[in-house]
CSV table of C-alpha atoms in Angstrom, one decimal:
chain,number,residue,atom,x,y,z
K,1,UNK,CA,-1.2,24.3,-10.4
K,2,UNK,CA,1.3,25.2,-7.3
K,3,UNK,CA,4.6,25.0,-7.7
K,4,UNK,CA,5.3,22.3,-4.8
K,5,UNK,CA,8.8,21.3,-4.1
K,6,UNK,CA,9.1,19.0,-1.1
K,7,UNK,CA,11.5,20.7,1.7
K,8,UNK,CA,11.4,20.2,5.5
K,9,UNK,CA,9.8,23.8,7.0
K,10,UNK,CA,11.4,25.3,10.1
K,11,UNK,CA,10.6,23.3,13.7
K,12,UNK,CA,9.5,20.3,11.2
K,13,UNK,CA,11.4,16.7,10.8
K,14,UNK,CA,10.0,15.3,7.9
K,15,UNK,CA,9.8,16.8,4.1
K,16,UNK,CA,6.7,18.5,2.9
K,17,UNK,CA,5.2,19.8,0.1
K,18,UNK,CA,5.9,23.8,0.3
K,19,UNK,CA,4.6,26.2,-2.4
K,20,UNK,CA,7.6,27.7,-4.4
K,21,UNK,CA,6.3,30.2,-5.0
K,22,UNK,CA,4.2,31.5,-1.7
K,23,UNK,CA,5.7,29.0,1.0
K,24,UNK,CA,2.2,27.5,1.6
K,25,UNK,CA,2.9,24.1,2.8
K,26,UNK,CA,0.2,21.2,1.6
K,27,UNK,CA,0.5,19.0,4.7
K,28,UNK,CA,-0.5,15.2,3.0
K,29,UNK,CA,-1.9,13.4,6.0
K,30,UNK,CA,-3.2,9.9,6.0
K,31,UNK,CA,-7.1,9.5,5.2
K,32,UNK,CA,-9.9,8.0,7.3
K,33,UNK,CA,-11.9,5.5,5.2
K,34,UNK,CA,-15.4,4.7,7.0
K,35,UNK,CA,-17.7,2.5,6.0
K,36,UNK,CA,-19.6,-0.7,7.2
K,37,UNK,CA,-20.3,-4.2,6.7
K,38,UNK,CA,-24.6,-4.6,6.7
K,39,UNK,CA,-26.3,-7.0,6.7
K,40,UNK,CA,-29.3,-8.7,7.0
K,41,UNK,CA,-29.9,-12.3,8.0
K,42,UNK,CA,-27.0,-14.0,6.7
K,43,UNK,CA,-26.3,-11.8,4.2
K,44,UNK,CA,-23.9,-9.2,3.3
K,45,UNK,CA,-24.6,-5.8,1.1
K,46,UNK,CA,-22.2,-5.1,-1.5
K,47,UNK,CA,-21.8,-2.5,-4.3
K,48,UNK,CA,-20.6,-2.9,-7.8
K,49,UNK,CA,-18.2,0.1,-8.2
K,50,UNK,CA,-19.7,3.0,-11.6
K,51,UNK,CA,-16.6,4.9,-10.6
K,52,UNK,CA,-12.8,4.0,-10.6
K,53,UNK,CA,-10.2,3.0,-9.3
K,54,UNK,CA,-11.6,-0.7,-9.9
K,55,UNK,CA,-14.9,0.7,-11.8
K,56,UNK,CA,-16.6,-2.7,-12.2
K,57,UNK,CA,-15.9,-4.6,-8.7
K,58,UNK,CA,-17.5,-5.1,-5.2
K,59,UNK,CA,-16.8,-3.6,-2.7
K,60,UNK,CA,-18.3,-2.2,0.8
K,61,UNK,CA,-20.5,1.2,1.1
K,62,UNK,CA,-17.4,3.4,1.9
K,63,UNK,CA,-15.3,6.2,1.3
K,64,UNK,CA,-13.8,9.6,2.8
K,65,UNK,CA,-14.8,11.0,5.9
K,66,UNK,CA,-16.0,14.5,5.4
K,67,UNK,CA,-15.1,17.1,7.6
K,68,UNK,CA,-17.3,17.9,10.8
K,69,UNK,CA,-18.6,14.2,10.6
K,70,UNK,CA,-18.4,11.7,13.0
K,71,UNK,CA,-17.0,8.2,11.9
K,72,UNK,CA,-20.8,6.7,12.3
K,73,UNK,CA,-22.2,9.3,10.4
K,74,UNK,CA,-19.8,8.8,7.6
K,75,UNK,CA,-20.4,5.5,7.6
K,76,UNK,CA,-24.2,6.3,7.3
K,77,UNK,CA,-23.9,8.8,4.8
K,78,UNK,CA,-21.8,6.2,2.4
K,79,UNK,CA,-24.2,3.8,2.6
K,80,UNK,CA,-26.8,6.2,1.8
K,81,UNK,CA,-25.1,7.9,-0.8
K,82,UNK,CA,-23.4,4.3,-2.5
K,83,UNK,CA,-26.6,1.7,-1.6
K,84,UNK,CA,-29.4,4.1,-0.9
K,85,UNK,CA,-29.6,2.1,2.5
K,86,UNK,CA,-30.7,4.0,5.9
K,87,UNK,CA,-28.1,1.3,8.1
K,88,UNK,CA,-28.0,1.1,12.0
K,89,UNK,CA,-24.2,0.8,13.3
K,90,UNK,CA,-24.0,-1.8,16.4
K,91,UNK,CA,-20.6,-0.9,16.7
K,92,UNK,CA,-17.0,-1.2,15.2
K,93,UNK,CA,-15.8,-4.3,13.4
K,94,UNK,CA,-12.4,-4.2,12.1
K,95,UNK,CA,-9.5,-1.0,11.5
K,96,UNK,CA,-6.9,-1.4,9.0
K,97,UNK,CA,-4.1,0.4,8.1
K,98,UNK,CA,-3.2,0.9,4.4
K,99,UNK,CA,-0.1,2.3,4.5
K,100,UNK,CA,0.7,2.0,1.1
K,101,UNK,CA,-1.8,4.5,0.1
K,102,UNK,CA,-1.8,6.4,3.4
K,103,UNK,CA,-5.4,5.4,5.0
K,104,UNK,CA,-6.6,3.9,7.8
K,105,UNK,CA,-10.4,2.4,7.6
K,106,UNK,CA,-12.8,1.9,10.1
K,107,UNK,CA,-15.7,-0.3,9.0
K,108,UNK,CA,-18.4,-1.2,11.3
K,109,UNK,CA,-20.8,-3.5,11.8
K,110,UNK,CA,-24.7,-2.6,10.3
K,111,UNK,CA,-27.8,-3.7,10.1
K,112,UNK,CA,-30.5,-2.0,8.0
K,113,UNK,CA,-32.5,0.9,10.2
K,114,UNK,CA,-35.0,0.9,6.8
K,115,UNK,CA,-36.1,-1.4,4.2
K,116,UNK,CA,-34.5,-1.5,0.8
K,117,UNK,CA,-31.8,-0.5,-1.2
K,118,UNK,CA,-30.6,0.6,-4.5
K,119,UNK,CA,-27.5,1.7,-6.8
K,120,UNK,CA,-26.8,5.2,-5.6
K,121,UNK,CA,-24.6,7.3,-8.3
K,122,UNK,CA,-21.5,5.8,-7.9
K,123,UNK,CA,-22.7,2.0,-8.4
K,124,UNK,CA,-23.4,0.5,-11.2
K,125,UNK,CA,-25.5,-2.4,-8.9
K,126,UNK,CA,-25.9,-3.0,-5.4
K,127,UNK,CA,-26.6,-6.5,-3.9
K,128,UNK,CA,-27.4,-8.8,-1.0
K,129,UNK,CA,-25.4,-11.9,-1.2
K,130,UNK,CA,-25.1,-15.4,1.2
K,131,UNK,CA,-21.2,-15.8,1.8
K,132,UNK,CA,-21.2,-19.0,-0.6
K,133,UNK,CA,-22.1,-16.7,-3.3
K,134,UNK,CA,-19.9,-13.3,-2.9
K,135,UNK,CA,-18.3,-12.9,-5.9
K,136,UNK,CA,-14.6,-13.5,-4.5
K,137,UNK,CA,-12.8,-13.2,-7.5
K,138,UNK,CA,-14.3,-9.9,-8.3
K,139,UNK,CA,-13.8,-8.0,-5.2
K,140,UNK,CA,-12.4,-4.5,-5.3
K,141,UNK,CA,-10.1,-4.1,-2.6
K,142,UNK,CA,-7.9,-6.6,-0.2
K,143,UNK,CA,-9.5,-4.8,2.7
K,144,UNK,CA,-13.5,-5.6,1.3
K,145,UNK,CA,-12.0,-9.5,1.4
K,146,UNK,CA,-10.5,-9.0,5.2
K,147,UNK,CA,-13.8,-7.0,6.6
K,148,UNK,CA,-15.9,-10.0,4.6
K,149,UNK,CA,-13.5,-12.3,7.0
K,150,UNK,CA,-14.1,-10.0,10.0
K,151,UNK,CA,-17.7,-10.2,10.1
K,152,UNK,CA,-17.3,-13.6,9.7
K,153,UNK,CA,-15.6,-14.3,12.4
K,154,UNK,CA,-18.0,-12.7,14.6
K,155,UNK,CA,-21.0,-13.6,13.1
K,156,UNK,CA,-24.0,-13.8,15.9
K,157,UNK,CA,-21.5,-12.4,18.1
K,158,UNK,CA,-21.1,-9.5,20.1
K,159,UNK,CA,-18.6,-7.1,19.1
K,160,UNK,CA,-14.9,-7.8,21.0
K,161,UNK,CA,-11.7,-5.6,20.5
K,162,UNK,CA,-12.2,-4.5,16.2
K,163,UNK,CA,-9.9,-7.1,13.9
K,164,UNK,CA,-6.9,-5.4,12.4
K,165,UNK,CA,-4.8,-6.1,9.2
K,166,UNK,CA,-3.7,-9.8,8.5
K,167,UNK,CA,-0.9,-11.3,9.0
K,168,UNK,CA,0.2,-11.4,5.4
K,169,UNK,CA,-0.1,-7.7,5.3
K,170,UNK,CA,0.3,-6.0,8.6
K,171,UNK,CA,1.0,-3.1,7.3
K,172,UNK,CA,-1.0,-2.3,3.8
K,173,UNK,CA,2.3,-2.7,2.1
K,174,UNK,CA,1.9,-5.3,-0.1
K,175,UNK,CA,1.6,-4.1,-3.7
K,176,UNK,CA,-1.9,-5.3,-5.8
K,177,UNK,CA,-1.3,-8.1,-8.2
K,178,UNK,CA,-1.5,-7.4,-11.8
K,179,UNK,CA,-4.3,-8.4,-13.5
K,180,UNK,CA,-6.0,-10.3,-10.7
K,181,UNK,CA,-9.0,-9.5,-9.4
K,182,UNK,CA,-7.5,-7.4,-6.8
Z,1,UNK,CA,-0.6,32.5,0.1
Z,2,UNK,CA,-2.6,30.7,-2.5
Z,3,UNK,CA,-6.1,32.6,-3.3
Z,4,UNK,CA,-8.6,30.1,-2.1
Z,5,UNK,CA,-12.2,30.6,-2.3
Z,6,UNK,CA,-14.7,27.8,-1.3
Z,7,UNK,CA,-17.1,26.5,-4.4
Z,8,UNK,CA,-18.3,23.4,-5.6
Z,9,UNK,CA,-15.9,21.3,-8.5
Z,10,UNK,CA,-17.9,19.6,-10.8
Z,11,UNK,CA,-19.0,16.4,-9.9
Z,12,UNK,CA,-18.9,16.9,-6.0
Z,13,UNK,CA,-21.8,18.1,-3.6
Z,14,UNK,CA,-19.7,19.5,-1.4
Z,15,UNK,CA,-18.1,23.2,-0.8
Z,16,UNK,CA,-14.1,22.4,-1.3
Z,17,UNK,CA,-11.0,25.4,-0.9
Z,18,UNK,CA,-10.5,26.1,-4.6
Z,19,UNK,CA,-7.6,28.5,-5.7
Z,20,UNK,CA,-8.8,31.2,-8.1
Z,21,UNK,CA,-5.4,31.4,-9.9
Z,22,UNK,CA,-5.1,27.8,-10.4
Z,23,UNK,CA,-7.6,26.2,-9.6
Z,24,UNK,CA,-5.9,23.6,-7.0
Z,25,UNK,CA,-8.6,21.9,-5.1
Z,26,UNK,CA,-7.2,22.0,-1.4
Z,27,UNK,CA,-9.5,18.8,0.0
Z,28,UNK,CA,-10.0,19.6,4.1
Z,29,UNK,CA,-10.4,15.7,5.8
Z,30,UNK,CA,-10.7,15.1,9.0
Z,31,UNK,CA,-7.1,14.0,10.7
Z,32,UNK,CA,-6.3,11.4,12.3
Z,33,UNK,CA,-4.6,11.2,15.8
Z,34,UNK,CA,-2.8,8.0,16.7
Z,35,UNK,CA,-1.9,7.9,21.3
Z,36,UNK,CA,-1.8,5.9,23.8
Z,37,UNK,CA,-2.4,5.1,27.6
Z,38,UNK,CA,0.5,3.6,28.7
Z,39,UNK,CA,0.4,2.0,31.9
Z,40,UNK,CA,2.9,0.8,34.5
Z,41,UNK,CA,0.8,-1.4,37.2
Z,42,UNK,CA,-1.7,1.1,38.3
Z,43,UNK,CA,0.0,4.1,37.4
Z,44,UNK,CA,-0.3,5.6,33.7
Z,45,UNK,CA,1.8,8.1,31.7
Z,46,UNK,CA,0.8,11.2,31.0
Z,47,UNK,CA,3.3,14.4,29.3
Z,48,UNK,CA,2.7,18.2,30.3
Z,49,UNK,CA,2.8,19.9,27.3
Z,50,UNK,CA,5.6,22.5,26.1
Z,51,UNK,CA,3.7,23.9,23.3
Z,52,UNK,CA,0.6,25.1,22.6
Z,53,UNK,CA,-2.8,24.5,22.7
Z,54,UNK,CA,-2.8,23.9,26.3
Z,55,UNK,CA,0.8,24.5,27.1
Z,56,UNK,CA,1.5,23.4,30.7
Z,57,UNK,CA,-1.6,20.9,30.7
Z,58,UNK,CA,-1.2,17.1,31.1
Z,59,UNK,CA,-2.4,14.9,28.1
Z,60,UNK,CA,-1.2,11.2,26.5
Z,61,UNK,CA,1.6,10.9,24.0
Z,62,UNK,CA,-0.5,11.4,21.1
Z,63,UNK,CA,-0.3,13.4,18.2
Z,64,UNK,CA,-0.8,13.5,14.2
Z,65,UNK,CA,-0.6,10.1,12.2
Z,66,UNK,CA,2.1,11.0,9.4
Z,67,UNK,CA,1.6,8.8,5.7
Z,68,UNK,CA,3.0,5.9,5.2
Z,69,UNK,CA,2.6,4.8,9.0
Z,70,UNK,CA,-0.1,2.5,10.3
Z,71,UNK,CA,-1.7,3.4,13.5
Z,72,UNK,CA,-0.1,1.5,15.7
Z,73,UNK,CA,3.5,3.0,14.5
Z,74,UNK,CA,2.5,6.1,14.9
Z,75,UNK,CA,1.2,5.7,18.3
Z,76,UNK,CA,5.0,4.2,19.2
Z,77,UNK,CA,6.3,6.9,17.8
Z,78,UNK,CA,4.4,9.5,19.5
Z,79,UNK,CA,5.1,7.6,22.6
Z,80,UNK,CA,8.6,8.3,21.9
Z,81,UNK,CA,8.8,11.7,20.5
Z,82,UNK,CA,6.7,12.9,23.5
Z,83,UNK,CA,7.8,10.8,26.4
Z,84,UNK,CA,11.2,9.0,25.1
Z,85,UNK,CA,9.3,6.0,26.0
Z,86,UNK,CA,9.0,2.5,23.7
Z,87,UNK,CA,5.8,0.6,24.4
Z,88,UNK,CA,3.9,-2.6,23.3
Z,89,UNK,CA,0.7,-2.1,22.1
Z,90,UNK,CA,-2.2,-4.0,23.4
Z,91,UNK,CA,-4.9,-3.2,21.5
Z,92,UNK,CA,-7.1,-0.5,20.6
Z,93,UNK,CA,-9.2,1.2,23.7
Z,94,UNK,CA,-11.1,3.4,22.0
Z,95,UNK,CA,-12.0,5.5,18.9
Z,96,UNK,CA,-13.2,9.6,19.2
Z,97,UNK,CA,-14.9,11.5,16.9
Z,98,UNK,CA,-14.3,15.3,17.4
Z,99,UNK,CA,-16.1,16.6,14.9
Z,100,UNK,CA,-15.8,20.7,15.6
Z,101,UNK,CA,-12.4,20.1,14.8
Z,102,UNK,CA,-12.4,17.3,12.3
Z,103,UNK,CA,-10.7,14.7,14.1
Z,104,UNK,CA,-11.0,11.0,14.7
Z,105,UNK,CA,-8.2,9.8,17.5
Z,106,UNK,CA,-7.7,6.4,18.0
Z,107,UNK,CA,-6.6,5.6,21.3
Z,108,UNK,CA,-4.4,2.3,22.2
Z,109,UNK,CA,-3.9,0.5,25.4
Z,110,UNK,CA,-0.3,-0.2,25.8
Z,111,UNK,CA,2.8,-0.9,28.4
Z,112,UNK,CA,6.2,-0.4,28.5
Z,113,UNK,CA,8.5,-2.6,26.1
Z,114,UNK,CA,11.4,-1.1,27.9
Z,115,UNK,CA,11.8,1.1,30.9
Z,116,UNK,CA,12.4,4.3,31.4
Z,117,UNK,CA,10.9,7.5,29.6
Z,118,UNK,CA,11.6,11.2,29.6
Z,119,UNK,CA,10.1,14.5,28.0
Z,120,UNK,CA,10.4,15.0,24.7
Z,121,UNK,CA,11.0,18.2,22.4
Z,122,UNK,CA,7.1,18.8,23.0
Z,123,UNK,CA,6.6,17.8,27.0
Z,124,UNK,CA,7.8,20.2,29.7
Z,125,UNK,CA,7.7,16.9,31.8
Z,126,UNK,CA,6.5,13.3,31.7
Z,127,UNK,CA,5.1,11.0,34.9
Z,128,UNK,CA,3.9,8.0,35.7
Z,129,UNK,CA,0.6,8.5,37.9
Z,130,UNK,CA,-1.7,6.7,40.6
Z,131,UNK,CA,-5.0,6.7,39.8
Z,132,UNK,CA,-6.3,9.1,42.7
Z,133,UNK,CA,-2.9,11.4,41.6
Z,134,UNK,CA,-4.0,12.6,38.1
Z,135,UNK,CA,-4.1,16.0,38.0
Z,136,UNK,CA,-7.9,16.1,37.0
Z,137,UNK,CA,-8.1,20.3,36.7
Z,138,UNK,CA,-5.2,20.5,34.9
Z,139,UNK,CA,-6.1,18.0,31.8
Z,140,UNK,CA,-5.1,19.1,28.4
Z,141,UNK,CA,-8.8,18.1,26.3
Z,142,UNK,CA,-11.9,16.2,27.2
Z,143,UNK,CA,-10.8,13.3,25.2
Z,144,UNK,CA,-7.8,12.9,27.6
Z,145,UNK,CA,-10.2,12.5,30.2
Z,146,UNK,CA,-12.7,10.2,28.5
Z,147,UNK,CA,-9.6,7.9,27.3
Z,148,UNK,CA,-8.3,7.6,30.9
Z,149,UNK,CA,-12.2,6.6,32.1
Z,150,UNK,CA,-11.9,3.9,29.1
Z,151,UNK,CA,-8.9,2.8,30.6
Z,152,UNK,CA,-10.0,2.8,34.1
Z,153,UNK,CA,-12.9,0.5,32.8
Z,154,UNK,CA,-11.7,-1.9,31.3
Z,155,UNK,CA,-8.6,-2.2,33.6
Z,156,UNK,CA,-7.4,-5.6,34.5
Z,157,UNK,CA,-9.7,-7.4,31.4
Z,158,UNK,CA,-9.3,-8.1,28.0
Z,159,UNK,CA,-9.9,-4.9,26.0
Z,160,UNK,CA,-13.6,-6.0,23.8
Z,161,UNK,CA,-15.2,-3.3,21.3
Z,162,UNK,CA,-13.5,0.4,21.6
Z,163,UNK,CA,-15.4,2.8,23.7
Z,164,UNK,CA,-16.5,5.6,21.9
Z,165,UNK,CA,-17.7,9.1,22.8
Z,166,UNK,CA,-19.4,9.8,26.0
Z,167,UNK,CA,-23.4,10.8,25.6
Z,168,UNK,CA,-22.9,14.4,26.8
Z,169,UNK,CA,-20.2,15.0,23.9
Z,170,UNK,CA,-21.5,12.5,21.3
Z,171,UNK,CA,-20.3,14.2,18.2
Z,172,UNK,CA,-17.1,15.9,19.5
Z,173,UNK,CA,-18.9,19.6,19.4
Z,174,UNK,CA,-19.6,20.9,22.6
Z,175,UNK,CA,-17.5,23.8,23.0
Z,176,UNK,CA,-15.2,23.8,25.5
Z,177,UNK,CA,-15.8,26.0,28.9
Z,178,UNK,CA,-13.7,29.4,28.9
Z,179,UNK,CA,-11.0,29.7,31.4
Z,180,UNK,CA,-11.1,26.1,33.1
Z,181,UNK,CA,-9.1,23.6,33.0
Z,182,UNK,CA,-10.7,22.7,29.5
């Protein structure tokens, strides 16, 4: 591996991790998480995680956008990829800041362009559920629970200004509890 | 510099920047810019740049979201690096995918928390501008000019759902004209 020290370069304020050894600097920026919220009727798609972190747990089709993507067609490639689902975006729902961890999501709002759906390689099931039977206690991530809480919200609704974090953690500070289910 | 050649790790579908001496996967995501339009009545804020690209065109405080900040901080502290000027975010006006350069920006509607504001290290000068006053043919990048026609269009209401791109630059990757103002 490189031998990364952190130092601040020349015409920079903040440290960075530089290359001891051939001054290359690894600039860390924060991630874009995309993904969506689809559903059909009233009921939501989720995705029982094959992979870790929280192999085991629901969550939303989501994960890194990929360079030369736009944040829709990340979103529609996750949920291909994750739920083998073709989705149509009506527009954004919620963007949350994760600051802990350095990522800012944007999750939508779908429906499905196609019918049918299936575990894609990294989910061990994938599932439509009626918001009386989402398995709270088993959810992945605090952000899955505040997007659930987003759509929600605006449930037969058009789409206003996108929700942001909660109150409780405005910023994506708040460190997971042990041994919950988040 | 590190002896990157692009293959495919195992597991991933994907081309990555692997070093051939160590074998340090350099994962290319798409950043994330965090600005704002700041208004003042009818007028709005805009910072001629002091450094390249477009040196000595106009453009928002805007710039690179750093880890560790949500958006909205790092929009205040563009705001303030770039035009010495402390704002109040409203809400978020819109969200751009620029995919020939891998970029999502995330553009806020805000106003001034205190007066006053000045050019930063990176402006050559900063102004508060009518409407009819913006210096159209001398605008930094398109998505400058498609944040300002968000802003113009929703001026006065509630901000609802984010604008995103415009139909003749959908995905962020039509070139930009040579030797105009873009």
């Amino acid at each position: 591996m490189p031998d990364f020290h952190r130092s601040i370069p020349e015409g920079d304020d903040k440290e960075r991790l530089v290359c001891r050894d051939c001054g290359f600097i690894a600039y860390e920026n924060p991630k874009l998480i995309v993904g969506s919220v689809v559903s059909e009727g009233e009921r939501v798609l989720l995705c029982r995680r094959a992979i870790n972190p929280r192999r085991g747990f629901w969550t939303l089709p989501a994960g890194f956008l990929e360079m030369a993507e736009t944040a829709e067609e990340g979103a529609r490639r996750e949920a291909w990829e994750e739920a083998q689902a073709r989705i149509a975006i009506e527009g954004l729902l919620a963007v949350f800041s994760i600051a802990r961890i350095g990522q800012v999501q944007l999750i939508f709002r779908a429906g499905f362009a196609a019918p049918g759906f299936a575990a894609g390689p990294e989910s061990e099931e994938v599932a439509l559920f009626d918001w009386a039977e989402i398995p709270w206690a088993e959810i992945a991530f605090p952000s899955v629970h505040w997007a659930l809480r987003a759509w929600r919200a605006a449930a037969g609704r058009p789409l206003g200004a996108p929700a942001s974090n909660p109150p409780e953690d405005a910023r994506g500070t708040v460190p997971l509890p042990q041994g919950s289910g988040l």
